[in-house]
Short mmCIF file of C-alpha atoms in Angstrom, two decimals:
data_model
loop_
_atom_site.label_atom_id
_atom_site.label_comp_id
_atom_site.label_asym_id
_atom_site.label_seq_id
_atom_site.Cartn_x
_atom_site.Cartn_y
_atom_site.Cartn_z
CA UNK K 1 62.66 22.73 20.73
CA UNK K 2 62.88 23.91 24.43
CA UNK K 3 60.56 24.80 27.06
CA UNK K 4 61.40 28.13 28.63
CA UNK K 5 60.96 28.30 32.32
CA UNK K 6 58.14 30.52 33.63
CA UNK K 7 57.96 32.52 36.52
CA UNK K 8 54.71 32.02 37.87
CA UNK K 9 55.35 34.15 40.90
CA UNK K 10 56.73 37.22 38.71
CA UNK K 11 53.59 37.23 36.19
CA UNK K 12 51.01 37.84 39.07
CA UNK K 13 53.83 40.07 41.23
CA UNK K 14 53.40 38.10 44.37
CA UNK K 15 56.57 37.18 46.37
CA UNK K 16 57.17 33.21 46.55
CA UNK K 17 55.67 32.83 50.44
CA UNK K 18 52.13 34.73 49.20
CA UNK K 19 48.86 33.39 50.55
CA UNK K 20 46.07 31.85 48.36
CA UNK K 21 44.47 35.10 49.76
CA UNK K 22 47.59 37.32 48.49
CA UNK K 23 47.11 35.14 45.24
CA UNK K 24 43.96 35.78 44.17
CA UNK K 25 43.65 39.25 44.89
CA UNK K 26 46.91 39.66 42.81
CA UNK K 27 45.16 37.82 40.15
CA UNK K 28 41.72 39.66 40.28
CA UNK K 29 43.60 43.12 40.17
CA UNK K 30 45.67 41.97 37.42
CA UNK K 31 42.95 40.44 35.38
CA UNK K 32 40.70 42.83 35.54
CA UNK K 33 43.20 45.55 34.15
CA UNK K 34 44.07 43.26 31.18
CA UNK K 35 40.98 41.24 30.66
CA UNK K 36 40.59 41.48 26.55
CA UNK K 37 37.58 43.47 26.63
CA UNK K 38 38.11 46.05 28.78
CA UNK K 39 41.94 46.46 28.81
CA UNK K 40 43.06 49.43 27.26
CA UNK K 41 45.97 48.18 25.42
CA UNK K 42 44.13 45.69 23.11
CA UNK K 43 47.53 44.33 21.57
CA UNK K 44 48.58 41.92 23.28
CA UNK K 45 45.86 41.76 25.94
CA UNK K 46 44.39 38.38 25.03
CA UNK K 47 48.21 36.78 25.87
CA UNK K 48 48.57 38.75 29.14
CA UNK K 49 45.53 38.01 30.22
CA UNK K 50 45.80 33.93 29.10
CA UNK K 51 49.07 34.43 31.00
CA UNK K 52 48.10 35.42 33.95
CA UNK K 53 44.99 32.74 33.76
CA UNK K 54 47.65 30.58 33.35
CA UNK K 55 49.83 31.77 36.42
CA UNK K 56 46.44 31.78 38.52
CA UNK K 57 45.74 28.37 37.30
CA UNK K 58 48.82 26.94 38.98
CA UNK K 59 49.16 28.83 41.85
CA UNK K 60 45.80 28.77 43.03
CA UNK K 61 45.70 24.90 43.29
CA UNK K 62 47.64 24.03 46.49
CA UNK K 63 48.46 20.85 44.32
CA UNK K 64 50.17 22.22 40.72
CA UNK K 65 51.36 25.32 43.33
CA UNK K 66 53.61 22.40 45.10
CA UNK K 67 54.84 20.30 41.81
CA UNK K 68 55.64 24.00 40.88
CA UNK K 69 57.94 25.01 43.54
CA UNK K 70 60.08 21.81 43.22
CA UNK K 71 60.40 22.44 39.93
CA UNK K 72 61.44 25.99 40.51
CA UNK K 73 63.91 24.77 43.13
CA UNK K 74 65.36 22.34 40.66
CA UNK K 75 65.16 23.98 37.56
CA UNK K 76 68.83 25.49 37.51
CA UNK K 77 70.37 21.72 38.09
CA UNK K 78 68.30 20.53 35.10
CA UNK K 79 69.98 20.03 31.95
CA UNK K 80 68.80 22.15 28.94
CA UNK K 81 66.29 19.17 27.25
CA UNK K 82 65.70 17.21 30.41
CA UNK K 83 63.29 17.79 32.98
CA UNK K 84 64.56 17.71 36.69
CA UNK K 85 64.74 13.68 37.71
CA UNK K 86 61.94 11.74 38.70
CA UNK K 87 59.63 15.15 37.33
CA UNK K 88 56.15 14.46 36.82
CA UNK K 89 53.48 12.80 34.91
CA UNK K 90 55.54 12.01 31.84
CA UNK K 91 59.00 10.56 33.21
CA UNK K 92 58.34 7.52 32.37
CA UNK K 93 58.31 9.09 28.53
CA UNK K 94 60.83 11.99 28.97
CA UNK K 95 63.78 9.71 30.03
CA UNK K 96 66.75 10.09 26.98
CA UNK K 97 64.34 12.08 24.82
CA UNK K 98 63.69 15.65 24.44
CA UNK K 99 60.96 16.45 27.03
CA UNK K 100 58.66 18.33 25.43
CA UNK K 101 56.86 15.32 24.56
CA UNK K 102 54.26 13.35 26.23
CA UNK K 103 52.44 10.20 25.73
CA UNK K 104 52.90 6.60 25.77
CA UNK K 105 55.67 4.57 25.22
CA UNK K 106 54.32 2.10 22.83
CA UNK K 107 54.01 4.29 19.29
CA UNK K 108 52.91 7.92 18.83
CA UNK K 109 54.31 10.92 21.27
CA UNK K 110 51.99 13.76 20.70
CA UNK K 111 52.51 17.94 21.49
CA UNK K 112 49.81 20.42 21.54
CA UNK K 113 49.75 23.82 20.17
CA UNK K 114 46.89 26.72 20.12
CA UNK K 115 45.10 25.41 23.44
CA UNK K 116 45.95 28.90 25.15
CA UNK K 117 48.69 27.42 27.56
CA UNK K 118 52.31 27.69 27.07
CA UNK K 119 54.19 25.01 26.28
CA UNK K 120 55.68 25.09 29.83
CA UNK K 121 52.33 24.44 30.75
CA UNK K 122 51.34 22.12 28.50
CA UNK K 123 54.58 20.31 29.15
CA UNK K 124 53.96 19.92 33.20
CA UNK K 125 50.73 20.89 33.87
CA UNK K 126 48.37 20.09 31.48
CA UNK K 127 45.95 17.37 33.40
CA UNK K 128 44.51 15.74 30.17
CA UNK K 129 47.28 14.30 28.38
CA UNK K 130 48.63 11.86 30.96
CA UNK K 131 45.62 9.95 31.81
CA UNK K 132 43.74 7.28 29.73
CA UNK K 133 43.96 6.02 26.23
CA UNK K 134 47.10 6.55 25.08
CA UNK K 135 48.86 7.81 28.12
CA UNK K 136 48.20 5.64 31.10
CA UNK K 137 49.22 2.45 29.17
CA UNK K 138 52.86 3.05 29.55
CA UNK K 139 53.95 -0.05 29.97
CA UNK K 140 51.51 -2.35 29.29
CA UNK K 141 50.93 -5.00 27.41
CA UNK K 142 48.69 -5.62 24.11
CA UNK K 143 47.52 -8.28 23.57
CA UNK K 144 46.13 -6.78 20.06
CA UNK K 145 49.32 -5.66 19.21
CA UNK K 146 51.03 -8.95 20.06
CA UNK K 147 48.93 -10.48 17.21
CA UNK K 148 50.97 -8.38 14.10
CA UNK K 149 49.47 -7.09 11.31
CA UNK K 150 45.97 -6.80 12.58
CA UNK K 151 44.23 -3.54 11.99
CA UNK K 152 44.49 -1.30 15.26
CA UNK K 153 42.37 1.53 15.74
CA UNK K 154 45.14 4.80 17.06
CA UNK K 155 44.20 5.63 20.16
CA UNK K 156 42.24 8.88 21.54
CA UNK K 157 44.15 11.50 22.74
CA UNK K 158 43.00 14.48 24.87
CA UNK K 159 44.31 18.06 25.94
CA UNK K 160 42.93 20.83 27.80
CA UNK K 161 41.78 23.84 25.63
CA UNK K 162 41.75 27.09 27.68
CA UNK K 163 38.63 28.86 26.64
CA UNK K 164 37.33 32.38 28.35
CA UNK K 165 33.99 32.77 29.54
CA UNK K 166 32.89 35.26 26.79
CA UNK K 167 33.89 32.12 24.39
CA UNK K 168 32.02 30.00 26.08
CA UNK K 169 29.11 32.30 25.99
CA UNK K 170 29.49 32.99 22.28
CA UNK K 171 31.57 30.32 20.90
CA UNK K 172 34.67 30.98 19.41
CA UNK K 173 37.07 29.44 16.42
CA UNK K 174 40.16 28.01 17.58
CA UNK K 175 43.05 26.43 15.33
CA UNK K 176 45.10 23.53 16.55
CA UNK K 177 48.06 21.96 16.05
CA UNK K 178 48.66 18.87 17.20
CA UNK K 179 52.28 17.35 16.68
CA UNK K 180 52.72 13.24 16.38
CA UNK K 181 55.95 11.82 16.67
CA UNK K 182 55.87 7.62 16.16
CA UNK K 183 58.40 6.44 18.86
CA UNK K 184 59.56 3.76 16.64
CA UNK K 185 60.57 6.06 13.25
CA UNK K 186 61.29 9.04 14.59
CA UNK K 187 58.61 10.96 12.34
CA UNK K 188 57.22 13.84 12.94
CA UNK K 189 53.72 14.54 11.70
CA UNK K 190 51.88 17.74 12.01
CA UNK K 191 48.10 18.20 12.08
CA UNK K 192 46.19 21.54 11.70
CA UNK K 193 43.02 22.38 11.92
CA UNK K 194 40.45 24.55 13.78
CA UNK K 195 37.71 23.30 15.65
CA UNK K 196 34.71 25.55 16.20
CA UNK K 197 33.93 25.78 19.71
CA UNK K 198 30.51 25.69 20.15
CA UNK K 199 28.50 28.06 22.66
CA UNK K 200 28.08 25.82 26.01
CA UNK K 201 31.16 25.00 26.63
CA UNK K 202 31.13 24.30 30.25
CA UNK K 203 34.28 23.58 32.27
CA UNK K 204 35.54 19.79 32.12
CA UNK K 205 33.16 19.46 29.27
CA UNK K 206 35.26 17.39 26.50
CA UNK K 207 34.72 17.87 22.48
CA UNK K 208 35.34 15.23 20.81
CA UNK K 209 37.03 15.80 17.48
CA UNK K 210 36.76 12.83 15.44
CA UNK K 211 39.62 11.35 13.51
CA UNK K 212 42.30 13.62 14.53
CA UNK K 213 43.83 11.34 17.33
CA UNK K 214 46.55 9.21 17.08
CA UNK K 215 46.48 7.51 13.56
CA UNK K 216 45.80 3.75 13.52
CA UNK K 217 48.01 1.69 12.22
CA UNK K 218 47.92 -2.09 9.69
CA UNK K 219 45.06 0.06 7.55
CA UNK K 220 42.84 0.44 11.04
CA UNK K 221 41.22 4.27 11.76
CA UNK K 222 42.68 7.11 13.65
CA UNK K 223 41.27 7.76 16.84
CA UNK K 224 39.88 10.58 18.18
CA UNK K 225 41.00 13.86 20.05
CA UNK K 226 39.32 15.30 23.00
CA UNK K 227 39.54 18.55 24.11
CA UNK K 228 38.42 19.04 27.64
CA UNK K 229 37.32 22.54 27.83
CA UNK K 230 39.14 24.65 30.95
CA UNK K 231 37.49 27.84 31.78
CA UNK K 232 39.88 30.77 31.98
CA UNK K 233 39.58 32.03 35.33
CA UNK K 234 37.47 35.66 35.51
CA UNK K 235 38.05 38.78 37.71
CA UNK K 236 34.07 38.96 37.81
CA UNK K 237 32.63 35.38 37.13
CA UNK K 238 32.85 32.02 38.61
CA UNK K 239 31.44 29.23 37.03
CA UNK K 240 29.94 25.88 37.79
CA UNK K 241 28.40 24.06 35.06
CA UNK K 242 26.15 26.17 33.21
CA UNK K 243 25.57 28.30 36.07
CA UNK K 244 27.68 31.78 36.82
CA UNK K 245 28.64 33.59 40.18
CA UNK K 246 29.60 36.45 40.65
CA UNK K 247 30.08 38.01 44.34
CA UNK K 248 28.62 41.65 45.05
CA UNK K 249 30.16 43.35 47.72
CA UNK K 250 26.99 45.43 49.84
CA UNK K 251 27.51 48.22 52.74
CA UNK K 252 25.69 47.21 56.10
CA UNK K 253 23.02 49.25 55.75
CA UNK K 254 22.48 48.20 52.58
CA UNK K 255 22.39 44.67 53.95
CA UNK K 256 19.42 45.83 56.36
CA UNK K 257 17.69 48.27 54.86
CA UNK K 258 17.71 46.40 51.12
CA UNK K 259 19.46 48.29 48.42
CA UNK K 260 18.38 48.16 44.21
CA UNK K 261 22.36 47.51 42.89
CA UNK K 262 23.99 47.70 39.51
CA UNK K 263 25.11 44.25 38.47
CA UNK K 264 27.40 43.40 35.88
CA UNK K 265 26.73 39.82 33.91
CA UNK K 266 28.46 38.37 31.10
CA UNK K 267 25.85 40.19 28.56
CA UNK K 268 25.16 43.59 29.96
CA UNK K 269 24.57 44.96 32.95
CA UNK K 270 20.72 44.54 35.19
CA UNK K 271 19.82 46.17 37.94
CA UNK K 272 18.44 44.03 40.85
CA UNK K 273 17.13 44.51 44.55
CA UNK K 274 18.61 42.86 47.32
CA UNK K 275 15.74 42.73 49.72
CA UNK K 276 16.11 43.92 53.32
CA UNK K 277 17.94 41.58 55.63
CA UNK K 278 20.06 40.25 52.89
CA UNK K 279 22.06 37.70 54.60
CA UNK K 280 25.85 37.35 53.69
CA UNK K 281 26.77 34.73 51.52
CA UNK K 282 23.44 35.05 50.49
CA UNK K 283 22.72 34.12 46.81
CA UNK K 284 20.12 35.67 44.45
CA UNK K 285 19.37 34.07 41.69
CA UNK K 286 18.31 35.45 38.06
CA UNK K 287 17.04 32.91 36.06
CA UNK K 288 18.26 32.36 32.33
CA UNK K 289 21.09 34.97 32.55
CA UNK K 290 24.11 32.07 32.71
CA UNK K 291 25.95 30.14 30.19
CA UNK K 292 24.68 28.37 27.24
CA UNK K 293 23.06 24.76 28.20
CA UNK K 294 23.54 24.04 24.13
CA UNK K 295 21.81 24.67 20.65
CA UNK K 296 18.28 24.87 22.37
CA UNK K 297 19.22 28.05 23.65
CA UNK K 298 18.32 27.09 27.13
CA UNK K 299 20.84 29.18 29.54
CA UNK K 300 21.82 28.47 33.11
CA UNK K 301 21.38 30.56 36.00
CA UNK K 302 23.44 33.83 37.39
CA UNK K 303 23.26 34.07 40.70
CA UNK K 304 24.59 36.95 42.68
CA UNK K 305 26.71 36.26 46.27
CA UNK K 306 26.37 38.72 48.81
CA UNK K 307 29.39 39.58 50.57
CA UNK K 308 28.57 41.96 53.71
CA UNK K 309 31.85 44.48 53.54
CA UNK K 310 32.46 46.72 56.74
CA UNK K 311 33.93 49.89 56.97
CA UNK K 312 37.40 49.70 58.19
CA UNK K 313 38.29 53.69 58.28
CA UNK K 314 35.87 55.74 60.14
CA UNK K 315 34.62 59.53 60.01
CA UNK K 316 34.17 60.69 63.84
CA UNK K 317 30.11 61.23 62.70
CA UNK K 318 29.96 57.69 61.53
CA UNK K 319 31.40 56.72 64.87
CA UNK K 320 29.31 58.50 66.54
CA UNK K 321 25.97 56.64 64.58
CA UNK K 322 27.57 53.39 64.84
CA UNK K 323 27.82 54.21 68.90
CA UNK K 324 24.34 55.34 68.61
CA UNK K 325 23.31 52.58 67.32
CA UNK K 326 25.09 49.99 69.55
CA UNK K 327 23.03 51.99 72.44
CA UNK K 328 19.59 51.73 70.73
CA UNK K 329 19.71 48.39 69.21
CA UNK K 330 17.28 45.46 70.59
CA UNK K 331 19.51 43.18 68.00
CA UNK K 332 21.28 40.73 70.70
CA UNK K 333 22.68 38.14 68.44
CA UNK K 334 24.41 36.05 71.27
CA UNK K 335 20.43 35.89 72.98
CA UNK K 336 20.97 38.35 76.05
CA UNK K 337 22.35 42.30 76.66
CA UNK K 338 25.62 42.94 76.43
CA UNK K 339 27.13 43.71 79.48
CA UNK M 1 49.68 32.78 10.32
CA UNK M 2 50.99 33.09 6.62
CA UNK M 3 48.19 34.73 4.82
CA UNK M 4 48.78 33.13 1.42
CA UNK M 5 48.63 29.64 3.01
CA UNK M 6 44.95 28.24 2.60
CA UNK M 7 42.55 28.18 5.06
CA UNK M 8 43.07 25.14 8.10
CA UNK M 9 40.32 22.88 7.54
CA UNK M 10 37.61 23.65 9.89
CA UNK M 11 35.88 20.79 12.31
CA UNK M 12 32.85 21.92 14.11
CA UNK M 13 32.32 18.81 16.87
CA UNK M 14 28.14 18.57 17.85
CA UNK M 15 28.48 18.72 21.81
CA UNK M 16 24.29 17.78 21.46
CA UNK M 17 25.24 14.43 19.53
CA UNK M 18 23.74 11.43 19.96
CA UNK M 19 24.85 8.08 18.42
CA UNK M 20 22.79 4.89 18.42
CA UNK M 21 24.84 1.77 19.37
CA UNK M 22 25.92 0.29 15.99
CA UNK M 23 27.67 3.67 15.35
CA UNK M 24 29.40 3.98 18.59
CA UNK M 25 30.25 0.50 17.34
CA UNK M 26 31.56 1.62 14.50
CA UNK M 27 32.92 5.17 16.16
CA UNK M 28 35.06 3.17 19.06
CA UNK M 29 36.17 -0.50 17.39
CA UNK M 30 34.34 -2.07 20.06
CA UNK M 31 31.48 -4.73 19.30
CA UNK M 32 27.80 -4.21 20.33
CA UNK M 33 27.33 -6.59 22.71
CA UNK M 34 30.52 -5.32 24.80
CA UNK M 35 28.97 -2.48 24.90
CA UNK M 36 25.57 -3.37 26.43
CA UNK M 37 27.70 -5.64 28.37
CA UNK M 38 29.18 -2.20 30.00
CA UNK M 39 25.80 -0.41 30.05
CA UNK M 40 24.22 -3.25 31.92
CA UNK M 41 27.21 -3.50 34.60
CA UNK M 42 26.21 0.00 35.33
CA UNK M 43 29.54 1.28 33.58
CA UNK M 44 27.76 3.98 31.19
CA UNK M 45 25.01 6.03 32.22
CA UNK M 46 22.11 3.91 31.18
CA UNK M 47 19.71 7.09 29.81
CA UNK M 48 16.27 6.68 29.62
CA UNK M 49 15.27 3.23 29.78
CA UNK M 50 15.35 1.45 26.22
CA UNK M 51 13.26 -1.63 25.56
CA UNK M 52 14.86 -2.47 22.11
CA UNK M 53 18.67 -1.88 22.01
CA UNK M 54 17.68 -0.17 18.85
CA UNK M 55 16.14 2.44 20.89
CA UNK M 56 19.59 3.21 23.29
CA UNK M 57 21.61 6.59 22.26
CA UNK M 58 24.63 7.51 23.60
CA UNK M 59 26.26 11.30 24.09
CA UNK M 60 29.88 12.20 23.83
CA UNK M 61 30.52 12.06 26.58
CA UNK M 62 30.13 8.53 26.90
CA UNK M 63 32.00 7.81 23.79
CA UNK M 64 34.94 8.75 26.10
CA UNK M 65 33.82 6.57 28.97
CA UNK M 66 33.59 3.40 26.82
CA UNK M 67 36.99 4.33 24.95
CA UNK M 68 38.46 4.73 28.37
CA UNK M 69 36.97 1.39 29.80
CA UNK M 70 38.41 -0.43 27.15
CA UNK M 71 41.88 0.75 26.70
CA UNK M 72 42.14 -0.27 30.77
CA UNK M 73 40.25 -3.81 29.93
CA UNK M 74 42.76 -4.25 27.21
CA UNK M 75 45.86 -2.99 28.67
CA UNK M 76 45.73 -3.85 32.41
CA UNK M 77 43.56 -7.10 31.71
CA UNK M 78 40.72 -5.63 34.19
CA UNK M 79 37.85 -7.44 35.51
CA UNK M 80 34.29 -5.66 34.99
CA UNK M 81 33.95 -4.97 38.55
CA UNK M 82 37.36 -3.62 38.69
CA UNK M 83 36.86 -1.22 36.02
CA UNK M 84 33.73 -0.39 37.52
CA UNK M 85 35.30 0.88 40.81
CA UNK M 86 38.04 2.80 38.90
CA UNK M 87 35.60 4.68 36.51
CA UNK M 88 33.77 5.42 39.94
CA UNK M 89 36.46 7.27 41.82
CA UNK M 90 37.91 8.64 38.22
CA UNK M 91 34.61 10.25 38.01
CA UNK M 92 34.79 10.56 42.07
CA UNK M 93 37.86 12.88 41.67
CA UNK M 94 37.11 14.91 38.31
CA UNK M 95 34.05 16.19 40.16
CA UNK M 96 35.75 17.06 43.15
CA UNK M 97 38.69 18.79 41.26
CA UNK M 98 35.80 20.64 39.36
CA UNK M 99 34.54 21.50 42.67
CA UNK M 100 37.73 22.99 43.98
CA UNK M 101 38.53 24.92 40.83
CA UNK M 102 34.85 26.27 41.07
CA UNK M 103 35.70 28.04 44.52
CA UNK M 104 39.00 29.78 43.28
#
């Protein structure tokens, strides 16, 4: 098994020197065309659109965007099967072996499938796998394990699970396949399963799946597998806990003079007034009308972020008002006339 | 997915769990009084305040906090206060990565 390379750049069509700016509006346009509910090819959608998620989550972090471009640069150089040198969170593990594995060095190597990344991006980007139980310990040494044939509990492993925002909202079914290979024998063990994702699924949440971690070993339990939920980026939405943003573009006037808008939320649409001198970056809040909070069917808050646009092409009558104005106006932000 | 294969076995995790300590005990390998050991040194979040040990419950979420604290106490040999600082800035970062996805 190989990972195929992916080009980041080519899935969201920006060039290689685009701006975060460039980057996001790329992904935005491109989202919203194949977002799963509204794009008009359905086949197929949901992996475009994870794709793209995908491409946006890399590129948009100035972090993963950097580990990316080395990569890219070194890519060609790289033998098939092994990563460029010194790549990454796993080198310590990828050194003589076939790459697409991760985890410790002590027993059990472990590969994720169904979590709605590629295995490119499970393989180099995926945040989870390299930290804590079983990963970090690299080289360490047990003292447990010095000891022989005492029981010893497998350790916890954890991956991030890409879930959409309309999964999060509803909850979703998701099967999993997580792929164990013991170090030490060579064997390759598969696990299946699916693991119901329950409504409230806020990002960096983990669900804890008991049992289907790394199995123990002298008779002692498996551990458990934690999924830390990742929240597919939206053209619409932002989220923060169980709270969702979403930023509504307003005219001017409509700024001033108040305006009663159309607003789209992750279950329908309301309409909502944005009072008179609506600051921008304003935020109005509608209570209940977020995610989830969990079974007691509490929800967090949507709140709506006003972004002032101005009009960049001009009629010669809007000129004209917007001169009119400038001549009539007691508004003096700066405290005095204008000279 | 082959259609004539039977169904995967389905898991439906409780994100509202709560586990009393002799199961996380039992959950994590770790012994009881490690554990308050670790809630008392201000490593888990402490909850509502118990006055029996009987009456502590712990989430998920710390679940993976205590297995965490004790694959680093076992592995690197860490000192309480040690691990306490690390857990700190772990948790430092993960909310300020949160924060910076949050403004994409």
């Amino acid at each position: 098994m190989s990972v195929d390379f992916k080009d980041y750049y080519a899935v969201l069509g920006v060039p290689r020197e685009a701006s975060a700016a460039d980057i996001k509006k790329a992904f935005r346009k491109l989202a919203r065309e194949h977002h799963p509910d509204v794009a008009k090819e359905k086949v197929g959608a949901e992996a475009r659109f994870k794709e793209i998620n995908e491409a946006h989550e890399v590129l948009s972090d100035p972090e993963k965007r950097q580990k990316y471009d080395s990569l890219g640069a070194r890519w060609q150089e790289a033998d098939a099967g092994m990563p460029p040198p010194g790549w990454g969170g796993n080198a310590g593990a990828a050194q003589g072996r076939n790459y697409e594995w991760s985890g410790n060095d002590q027993g059990t190597e472990f590969h994720f499938g169904g979590t709605g990344f590629s295995d490119f991006f499970e393989q180099y980007f995926s945040g989870g796998t390299s930290y804590g139980h079983p990963g970090g310990g690299g080289q360490g040494f047990d003292p447990q394990e010095a000891a022989g044939n005492r029981p010893r509990r497998g350790s916890d492993v954890e991956g991030d699970i890409l879930v959409t925002l309309e999964e999060a909202m509803h909850g979703t079914t998701r099967p999993i396949s997580l792929q164990m290979r013991n170090a030490r024998t060579g064997a390759v063990e598969t696990h299946s399963f699916q693991v119901r994702i329950p409504p409230g699924a806020t990002d960096g949440r983990r669900i804890r799946v008991p049992g289907q971690g790394e199995p123990g070993r002298n008779g002692g339990a498996a551990g458990d597998l934690y999924l830390r939920v990742r929240h597919a980026a939206h053209p619409d939405f932002a989220t923060e806990a169980a709270n969702v943003y979403h930023d509504l573009a307003i005219a001017p006037w409509e700024a001033v003079l108040g305006a009663e808008v159309l607003v789209k939320t992750l279950d329908g649409s309301i309409k909502m007034r944005s009072p008179p001198g609506t600051e921008n970056g304003k935020q109005l809040r509608v209570r209940g009308r977020g995610l989830p909070k969990g079974k007691t069917g509490e929800r967090g808050d949507f709140f709506v972020v006003v972004e002032v646009e101005l009009p960049t092409e001009l009629t010669p009558e809007e000129q004209e008002l917007w001169e009119k104005l400038r001549l009539v106006s007691r508004f003096h932000p700066r405290g005095s006339a204008p000279t | 997915m082959n259609e004539s294969h039977p169904p995967l076995p389905l898991i439906e995790p409780d994100l509202d769990a709560h586990y009393s300590l002799e199961v996380v005990a039992e959950i994590t390998g770790i012994a009881t009084q490690t554990i308050l050991h670790y809630r008392e040194e201000g490593l888990l979040p402490s909850g509502p305040t118990a006055a029996r040990k009987e009456e502590i419950f712990f989430d998920d979420a710390t679940l993976c906090t205590l297995r965490r604290i004790d694959h680093l106490a076992r592995q690197y040999e860490m000192s309480t206060p040690a691990l306490k600082l690390l857990c700190d800035l772990l948790e430092e970062v993960e909310s300020l990565r949160a924060a910076l996805r949050s403004r994409h």
